[in-house]
mmCIF file of C-alpha atoms in Angstrom:
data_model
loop_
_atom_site.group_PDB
_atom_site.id
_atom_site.type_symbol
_atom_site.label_atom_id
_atom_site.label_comp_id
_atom_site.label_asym_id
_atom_site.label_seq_id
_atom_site.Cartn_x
_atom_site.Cartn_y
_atom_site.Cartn_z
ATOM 1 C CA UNK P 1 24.355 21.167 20.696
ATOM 2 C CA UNK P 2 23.422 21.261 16.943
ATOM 3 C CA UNK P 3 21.985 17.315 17.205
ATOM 4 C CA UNK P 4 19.241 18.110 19.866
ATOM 5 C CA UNK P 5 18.441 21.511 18.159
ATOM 6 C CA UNK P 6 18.122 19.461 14.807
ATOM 7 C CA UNK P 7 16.281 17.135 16.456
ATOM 8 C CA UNK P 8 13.703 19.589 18.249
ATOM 9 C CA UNK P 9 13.518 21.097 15.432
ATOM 10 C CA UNK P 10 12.302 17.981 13.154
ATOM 11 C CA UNK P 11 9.952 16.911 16.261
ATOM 12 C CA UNK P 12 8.250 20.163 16.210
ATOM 13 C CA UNK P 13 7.773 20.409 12.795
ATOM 14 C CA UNK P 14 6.262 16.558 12.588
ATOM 15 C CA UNK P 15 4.082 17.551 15.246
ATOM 16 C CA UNK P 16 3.066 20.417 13.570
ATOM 17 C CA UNK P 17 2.354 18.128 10.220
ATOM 18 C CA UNK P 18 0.439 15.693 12.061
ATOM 19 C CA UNK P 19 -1.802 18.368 14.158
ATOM 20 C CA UNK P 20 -2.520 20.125 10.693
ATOM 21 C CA UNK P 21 -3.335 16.476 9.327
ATOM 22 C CA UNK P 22 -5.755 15.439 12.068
ATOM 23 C CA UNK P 23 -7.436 18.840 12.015
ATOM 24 C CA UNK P 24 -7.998 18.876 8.331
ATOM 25 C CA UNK P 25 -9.120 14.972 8.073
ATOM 26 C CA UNK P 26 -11.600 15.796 11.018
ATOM 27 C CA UNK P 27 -12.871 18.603 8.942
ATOM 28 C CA UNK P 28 -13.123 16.261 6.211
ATOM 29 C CA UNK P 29 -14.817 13.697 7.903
ATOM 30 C CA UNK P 30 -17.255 16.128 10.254
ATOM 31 C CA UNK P 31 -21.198 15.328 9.378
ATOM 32 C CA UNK P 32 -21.848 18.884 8.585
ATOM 33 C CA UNK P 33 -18.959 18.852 6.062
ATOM 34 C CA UNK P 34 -20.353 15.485 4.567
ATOM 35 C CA UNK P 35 -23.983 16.841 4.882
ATOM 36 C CA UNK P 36 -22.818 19.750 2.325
ATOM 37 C CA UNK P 37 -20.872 17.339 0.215
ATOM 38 C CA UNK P 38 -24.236 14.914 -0.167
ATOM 39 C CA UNK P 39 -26.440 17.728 -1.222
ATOM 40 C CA UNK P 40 -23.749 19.780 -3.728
ATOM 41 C CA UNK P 41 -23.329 16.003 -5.043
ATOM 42 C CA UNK P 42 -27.346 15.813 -5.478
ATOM 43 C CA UNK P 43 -27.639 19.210 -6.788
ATOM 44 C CA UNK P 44 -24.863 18.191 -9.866
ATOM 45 C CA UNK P 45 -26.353 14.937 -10.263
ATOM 46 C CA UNK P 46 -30.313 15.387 -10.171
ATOM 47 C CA UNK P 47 -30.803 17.223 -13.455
ATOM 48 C CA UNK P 48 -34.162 19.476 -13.008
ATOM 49 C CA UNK P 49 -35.124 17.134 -10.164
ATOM 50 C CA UNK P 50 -33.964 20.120 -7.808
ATOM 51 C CA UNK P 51 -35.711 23.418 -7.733
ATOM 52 C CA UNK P 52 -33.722 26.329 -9.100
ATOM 53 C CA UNK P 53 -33.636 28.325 -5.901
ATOM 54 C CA UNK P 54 -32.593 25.556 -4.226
ATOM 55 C CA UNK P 55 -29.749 24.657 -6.242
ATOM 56 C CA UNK P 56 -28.419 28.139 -6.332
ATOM 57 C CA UNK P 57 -28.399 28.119 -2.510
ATOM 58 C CA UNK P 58 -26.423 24.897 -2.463
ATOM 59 C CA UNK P 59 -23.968 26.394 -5.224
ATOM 60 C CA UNK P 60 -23.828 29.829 -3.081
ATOM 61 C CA UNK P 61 -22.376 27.233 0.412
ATOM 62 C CA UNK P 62 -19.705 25.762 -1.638
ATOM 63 C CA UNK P 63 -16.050 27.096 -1.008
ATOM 64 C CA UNK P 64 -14.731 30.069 -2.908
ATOM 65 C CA UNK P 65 -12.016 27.851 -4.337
ATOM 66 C CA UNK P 66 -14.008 24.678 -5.154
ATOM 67 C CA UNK P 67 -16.012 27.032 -7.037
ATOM 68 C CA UNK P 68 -13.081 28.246 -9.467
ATOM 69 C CA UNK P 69 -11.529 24.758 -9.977
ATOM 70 C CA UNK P 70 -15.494 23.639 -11.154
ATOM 71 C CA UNK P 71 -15.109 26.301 -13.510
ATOM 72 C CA UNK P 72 -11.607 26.026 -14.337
ATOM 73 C CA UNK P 73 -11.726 23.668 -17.347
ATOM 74 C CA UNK P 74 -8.542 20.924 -16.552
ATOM 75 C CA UNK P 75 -10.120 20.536 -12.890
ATOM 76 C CA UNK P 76 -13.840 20.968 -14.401
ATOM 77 C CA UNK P 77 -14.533 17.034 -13.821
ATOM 78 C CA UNK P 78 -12.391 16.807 -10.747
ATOM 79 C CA UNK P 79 -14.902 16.402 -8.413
ATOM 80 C CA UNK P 80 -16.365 13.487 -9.898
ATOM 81 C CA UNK P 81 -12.981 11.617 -10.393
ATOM 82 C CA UNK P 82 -12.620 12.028 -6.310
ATOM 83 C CA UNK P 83 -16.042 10.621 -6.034
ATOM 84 C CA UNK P 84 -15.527 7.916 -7.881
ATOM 85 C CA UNK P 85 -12.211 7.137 -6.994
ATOM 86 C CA UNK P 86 -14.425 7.202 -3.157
ATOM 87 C CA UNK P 87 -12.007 9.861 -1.297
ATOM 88 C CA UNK P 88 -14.120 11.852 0.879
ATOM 89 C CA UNK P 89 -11.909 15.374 0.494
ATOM 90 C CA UNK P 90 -12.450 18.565 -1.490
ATOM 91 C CA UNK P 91 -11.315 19.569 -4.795
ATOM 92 C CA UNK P 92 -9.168 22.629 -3.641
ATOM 93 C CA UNK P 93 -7.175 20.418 -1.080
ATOM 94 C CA UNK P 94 -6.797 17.137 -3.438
ATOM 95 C CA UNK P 95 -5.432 20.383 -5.723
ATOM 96 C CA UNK P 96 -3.262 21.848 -2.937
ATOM 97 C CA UNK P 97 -1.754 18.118 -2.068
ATOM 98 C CA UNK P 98 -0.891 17.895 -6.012
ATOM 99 C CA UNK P 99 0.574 21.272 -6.691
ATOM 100 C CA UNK P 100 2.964 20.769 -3.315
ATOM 101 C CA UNK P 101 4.013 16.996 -4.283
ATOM 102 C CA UNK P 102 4.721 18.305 -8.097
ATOM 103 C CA UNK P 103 6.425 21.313 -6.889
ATOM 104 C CA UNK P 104 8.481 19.102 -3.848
ATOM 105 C CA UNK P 105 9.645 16.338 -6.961
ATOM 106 C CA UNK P 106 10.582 19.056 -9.146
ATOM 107 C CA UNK P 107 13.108 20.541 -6.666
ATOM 108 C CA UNK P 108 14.215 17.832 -5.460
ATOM 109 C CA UNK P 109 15.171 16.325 -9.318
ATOM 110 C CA UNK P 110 16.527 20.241 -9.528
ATOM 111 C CA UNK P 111 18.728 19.900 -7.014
ATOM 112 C CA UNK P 112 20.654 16.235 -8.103
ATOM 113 C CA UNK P 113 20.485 16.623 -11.919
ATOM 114 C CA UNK P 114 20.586 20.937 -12.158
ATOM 115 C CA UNK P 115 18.676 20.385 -15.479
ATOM 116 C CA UNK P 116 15.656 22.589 -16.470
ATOM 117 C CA UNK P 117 14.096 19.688 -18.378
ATOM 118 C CA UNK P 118 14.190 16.804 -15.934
ATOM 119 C CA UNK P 119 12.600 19.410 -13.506
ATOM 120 C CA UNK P 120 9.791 20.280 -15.545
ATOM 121 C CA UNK P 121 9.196 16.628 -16.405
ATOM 122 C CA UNK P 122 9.251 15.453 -12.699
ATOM 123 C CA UNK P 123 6.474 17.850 -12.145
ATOM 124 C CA UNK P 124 4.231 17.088 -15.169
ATOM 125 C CA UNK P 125 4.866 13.545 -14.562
ATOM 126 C CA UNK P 126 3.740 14.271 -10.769
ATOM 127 C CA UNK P 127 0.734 15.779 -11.503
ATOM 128 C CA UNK P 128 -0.164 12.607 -14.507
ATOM 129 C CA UNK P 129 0.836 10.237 -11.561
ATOM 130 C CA UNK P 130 -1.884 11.901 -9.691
ATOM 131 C CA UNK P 131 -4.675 11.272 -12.178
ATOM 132 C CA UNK P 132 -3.267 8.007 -12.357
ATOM 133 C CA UNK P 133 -4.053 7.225 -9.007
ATOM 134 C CA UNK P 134 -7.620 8.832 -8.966
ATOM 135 C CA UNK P 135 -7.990 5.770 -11.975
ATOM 136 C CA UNK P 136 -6.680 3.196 -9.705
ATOM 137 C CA UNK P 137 -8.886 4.179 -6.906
ATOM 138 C CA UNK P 138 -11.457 4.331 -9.299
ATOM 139 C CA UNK P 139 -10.682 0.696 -10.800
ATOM 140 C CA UNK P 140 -10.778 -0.937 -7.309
ATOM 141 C CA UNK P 141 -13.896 0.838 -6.024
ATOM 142 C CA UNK P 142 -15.665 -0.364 -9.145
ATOM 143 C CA UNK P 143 -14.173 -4.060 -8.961
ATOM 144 C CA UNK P 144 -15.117 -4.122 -5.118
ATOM 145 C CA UNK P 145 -18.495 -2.913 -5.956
ATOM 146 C CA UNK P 146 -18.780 -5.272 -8.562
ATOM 147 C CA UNK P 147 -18.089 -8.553 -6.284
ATOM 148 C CA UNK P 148 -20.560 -6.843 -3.844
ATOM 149 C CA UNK P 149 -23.531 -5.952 -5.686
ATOM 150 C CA UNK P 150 -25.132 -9.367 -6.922
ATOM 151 C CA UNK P 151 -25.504 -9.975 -2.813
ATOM 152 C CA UNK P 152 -27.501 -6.494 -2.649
ATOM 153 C CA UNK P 153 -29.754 -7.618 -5.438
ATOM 154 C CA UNK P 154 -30.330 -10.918 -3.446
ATOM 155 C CA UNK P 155 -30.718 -8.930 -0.575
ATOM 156 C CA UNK P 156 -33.632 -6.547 -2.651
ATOM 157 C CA UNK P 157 -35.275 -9.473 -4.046
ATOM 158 C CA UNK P 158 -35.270 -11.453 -0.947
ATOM 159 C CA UNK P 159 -37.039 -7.790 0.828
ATOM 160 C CA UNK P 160 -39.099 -7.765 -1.744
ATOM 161 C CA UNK P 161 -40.727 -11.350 -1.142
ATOM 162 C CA UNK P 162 -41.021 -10.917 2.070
ATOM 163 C CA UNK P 163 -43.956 -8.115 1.215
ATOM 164 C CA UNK P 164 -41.011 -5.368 1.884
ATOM 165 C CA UNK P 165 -41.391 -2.431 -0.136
ATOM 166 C CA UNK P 166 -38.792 -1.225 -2.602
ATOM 167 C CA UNK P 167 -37.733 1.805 -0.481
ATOM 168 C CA UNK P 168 -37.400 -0.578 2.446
ATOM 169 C CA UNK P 169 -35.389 -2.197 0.918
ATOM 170 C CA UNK P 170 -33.191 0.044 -0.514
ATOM 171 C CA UNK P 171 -33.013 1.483 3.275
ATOM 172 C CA UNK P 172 -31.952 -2.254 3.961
ATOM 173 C CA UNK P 173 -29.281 -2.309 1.564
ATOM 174 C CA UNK P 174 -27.659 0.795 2.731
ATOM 175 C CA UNK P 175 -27.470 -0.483 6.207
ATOM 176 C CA UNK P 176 -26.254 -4.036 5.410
ATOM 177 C CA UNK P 177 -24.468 -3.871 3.182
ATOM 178 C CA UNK P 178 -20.433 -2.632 3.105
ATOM 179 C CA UNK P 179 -19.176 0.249 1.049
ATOM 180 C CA UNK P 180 -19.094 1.294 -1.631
ATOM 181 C CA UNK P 181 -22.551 -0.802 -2.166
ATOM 182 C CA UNK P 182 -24.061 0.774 0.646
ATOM 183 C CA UNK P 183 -23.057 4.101 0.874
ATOM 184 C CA UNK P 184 -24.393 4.604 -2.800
ATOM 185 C CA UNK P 185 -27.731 3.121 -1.349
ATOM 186 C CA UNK P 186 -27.796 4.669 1.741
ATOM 187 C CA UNK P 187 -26.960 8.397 -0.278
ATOM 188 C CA UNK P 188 -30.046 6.990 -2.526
ATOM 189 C CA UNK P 189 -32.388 6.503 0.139
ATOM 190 C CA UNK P 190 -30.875 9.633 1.771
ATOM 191 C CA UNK P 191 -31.941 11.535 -1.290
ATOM 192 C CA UNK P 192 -35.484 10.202 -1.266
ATOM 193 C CA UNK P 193 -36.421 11.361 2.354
ATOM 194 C CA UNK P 194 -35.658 15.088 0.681
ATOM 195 C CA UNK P 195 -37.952 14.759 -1.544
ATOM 196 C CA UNK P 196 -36.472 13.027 -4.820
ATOM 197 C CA UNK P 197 -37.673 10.376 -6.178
ATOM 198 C CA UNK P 198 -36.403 6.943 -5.804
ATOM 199 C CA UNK P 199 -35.907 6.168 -9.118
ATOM 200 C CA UNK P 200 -34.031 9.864 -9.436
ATOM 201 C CA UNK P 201 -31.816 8.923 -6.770
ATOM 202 C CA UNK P 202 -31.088 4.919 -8.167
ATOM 203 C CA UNK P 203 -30.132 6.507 -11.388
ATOM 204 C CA UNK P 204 -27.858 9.253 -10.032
ATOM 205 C CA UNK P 205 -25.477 6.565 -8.569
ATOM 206 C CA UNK P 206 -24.218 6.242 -11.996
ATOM 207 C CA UNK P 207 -22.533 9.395 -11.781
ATOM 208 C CA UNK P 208 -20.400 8.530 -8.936
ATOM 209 C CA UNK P 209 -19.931 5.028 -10.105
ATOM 210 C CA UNK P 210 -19.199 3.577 -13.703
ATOM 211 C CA UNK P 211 -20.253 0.159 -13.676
ATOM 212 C CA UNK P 212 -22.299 -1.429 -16.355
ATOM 213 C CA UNK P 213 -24.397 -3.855 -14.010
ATOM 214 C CA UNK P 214 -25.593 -0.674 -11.862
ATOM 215 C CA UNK P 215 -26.836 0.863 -15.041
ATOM 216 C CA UNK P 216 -28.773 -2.403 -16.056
ATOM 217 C CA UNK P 217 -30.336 -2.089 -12.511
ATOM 218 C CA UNK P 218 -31.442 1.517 -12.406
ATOM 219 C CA UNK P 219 -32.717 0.797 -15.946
ATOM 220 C CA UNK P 220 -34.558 -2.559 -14.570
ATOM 221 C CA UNK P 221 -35.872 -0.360 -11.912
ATOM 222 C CA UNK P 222 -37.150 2.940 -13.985
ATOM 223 C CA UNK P 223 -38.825 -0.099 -16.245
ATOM 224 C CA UNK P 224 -40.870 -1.695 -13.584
ATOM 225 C CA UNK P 225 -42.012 1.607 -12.104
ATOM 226 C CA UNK P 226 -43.749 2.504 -15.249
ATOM 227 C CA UNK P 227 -45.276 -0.742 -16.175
ATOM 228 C CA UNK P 228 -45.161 -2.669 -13.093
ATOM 229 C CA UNK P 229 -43.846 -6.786 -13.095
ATOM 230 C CA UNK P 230 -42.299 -9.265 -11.118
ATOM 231 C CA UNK P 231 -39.520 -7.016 -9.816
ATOM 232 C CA UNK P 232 -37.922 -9.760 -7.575
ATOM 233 C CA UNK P 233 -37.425 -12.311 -9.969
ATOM 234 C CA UNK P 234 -36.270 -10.205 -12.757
ATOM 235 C CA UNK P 235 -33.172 -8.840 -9.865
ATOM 236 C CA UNK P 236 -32.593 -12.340 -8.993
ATOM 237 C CA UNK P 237 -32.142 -13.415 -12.939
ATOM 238 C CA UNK P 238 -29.616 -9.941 -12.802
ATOM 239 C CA UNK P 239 -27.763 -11.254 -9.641
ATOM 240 C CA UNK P 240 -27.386 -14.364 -11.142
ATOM 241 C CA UNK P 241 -25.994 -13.186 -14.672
ATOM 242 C CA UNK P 242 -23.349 -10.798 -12.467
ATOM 243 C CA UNK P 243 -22.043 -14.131 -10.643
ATOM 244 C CA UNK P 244 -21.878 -15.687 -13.617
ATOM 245 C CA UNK P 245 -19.908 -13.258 -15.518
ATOM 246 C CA UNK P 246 -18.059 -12.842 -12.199
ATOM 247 C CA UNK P 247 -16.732 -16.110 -12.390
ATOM 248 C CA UNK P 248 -15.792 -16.480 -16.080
ATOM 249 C CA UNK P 249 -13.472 -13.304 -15.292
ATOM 250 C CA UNK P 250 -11.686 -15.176 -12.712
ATOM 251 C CA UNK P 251 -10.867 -18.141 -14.864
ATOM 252 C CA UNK P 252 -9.969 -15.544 -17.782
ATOM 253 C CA UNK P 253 -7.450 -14.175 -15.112
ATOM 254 C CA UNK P 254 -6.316 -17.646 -13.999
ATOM 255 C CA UNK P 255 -5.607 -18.386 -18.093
ATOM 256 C CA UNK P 256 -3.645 -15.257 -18.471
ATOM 257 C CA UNK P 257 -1.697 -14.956 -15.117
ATOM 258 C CA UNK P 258 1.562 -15.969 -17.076
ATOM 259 C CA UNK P 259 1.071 -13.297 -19.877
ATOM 260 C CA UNK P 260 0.811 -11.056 -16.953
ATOM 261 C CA UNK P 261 3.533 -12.302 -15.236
ATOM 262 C CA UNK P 262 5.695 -11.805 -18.038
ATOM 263 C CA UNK P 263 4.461 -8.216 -17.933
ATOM 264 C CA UNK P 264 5.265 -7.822 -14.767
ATOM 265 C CA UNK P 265 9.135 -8.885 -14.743
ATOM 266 C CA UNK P 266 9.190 -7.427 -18.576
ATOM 267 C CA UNK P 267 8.397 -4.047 -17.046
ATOM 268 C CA UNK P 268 10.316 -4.058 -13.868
ATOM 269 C CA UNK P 269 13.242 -5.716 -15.172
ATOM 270 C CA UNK P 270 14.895 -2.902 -16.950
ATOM 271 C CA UNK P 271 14.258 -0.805 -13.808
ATOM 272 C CA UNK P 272 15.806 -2.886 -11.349
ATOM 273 C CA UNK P 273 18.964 -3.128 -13.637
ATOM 274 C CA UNK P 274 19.139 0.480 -14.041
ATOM 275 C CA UNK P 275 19.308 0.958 -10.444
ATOM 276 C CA UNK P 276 21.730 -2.023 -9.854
ATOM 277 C CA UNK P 277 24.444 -0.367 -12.688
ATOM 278 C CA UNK P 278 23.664 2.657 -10.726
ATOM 279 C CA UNK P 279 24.515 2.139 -7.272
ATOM 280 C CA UNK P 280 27.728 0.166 -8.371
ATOM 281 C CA UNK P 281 29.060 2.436 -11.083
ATOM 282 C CA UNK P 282 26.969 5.873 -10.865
ATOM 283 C CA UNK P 283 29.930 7.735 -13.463
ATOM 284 C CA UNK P 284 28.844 4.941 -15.810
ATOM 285 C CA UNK P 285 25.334 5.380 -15.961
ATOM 286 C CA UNK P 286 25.554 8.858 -16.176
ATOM 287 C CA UNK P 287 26.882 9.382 -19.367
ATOM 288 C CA UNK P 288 23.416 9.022 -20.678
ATOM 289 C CA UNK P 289 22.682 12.375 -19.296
ATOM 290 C CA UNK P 290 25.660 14.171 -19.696
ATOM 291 C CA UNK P 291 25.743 13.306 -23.600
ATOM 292 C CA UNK P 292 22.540 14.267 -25.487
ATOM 293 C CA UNK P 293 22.710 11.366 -27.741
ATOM 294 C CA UNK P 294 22.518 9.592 -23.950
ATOM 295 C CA UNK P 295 19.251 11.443 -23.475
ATOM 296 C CA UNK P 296 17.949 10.492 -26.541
ATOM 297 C CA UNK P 297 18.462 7.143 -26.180
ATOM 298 C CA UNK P 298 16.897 7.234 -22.616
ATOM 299 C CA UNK P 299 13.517 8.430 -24.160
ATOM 300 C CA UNK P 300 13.521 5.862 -27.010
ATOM 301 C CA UNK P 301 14.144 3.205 -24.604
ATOM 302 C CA UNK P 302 11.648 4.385 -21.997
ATOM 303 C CA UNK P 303 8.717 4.563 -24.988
ATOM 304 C CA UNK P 304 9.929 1.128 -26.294
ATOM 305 C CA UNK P 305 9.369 -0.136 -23.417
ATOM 306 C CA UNK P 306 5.684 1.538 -22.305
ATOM 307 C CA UNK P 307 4.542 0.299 -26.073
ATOM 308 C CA UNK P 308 5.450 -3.073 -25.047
ATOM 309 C CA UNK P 309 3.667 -2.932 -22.091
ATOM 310 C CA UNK P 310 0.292 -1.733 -23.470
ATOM 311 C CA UNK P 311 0.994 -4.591 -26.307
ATOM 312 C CA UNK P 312 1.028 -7.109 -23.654
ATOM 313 C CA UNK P 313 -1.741 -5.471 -21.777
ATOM 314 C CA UNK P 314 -3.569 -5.314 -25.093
ATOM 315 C CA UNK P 315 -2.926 -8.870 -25.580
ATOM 316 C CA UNK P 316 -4.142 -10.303 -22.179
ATOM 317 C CA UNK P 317 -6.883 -7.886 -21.328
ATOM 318 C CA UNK P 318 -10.605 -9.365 -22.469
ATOM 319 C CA UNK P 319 -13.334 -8.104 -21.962
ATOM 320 C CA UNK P 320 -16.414 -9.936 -20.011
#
């Protein structure tokens, strides 16, 4: 009888997970939740472009908890990071998912080693693996945007010769496009039918996105609309330099694959043997731990080996 009880049990409590799941990602993903999450986003990132009054009403819709973490100074900057990084949830739950992962490793390393100090670290080293993944998000939206922008500035230019206006094709872009290209447009254009300016709304995609060739267009663009000029041809000349640089950076990674490669099995060597020793002889390997000399050693190896790392990394990481 205990099985099927155990078993109920575990089904009920999965189904529970996944209904509180669905529920919250529908919430996430609801237009009226995205509607308030476009204009608190323009009301950070418009400067004086926003009436007062206006802003303030914005600021007074946002949650009660989203509103501490933006004041709280380690999550001050936390909202940005998830925009970048181009997850679509709120501060306080990306903080709620943390805190219950970091608290979840720390018991868990609690209960199999009973030390105070491997449970602490398990939890700080949750909560740096979690900004570590907002950067990797972060990193692959901008590397996907990259490959995808020179085609929007074709895409401009081409609207643009074809007697098109700008915000046309801007409108164009967003719709076209795939994300994150056009869902930076289509928030741009999206921002101009309330009453920003297009230029405003160009240059506020650098706050949710930091990529060097989006600045040189929002700067190309605030140009021209002061002192006018061939805008298509001077986009074309940027989509071409982009493709350009593009491709040196793939034969830069074709030249240093093996530098990487020796990264690679460098870094996941030691790891692999660790767990090998440990899963035959599991008294052997810990003796590190019981001994504090053991511990010691542990630490030295583990920054010996991150230092080589970020030497190789160093070594095989040029910049384009």
């Amino acid at each position: 009888m205990l099985i099927p009880v155990a078993a109920l049990t575990f089904l009920a409590v999965f189904c529970v997970c996944v209904a509180v799941s669905v529920a919250v990602a529908e919430r996430q993903n609801s237009p009226k939740t995205e509607l308030k999450r476009r204009l608190q986003r323009m009301a950070r990132s418009s400067g004086s472009a926003i009436p007062e009054d206006l802003r303030a009403e914005i600021t007074r819709e946002t949650r009660p908890a989203d509103q501490f973490f933006a004041g709280f100074a380690p999550t001050k900057n936390l909202d940005r990071k998830l925009d970048q990084a181009g997850l679509a949830v709120s501060v306080s739950l990306f903080v709620s998912v943390v805190v219950a992962a970091a608290i979840l490793c720390s018991a868990l390393v609690m209960l199999i080693t009973k030390s105070l100090a491997f449970c602490s670290a398990s939890a700080v080293l949750s909560l740096l693996l979690a900004d570590f993944f907002l950067k990797i998000k972060a990193q692959l939206r901008r590397e996907k945007f990259t490959e995808l922008f020179p085609d929007a500035l074709s895409m401009i230019a081409r609207s643009l010769r074809a007697g098109h206006s700008f915000t046309s094709a801007i409108q164009l872009v967003g719709q076209e496009v795939p994300a994150p290209v056009g869902e930076l447009f289509k928030t741009a254009y999206d921002q101009q039918l309330l009453g920003l300016r297009m230029t405003d709304g160009l240059s506020s995609m650098n706050d949710r996105i930091d990529s060097l060739d989006l600045r040189f267009f929002t700067t190309v663009v605030s140009i021209n609309s002061e002192i006018g000029g061939n805008l298509s041809e001077v986009l074309d000349k940027l989509s071409l330099t982009i493709r350009e640089r593009l491709r040196i950076r793939r034969q830069v990674q074709v030249y240093t694959a093996q530098g990487r490669m020796s990264g690679y099995v460098l870094g996941v060597l030691p790891l692999v043997t660790f767990a090998f020793f440990f899963f035959l002889h599991p008294d052997y390997e810990m003796e590190l731990f019981r001994d504090p000399k053991g511990i010691y050693i542990v630490v030295l190896a583990v920054s010996l080996q991150l230092f080589g790392l970020m030497v190789i990394r160093k070594i095989i990481r040029i910049q384009i």
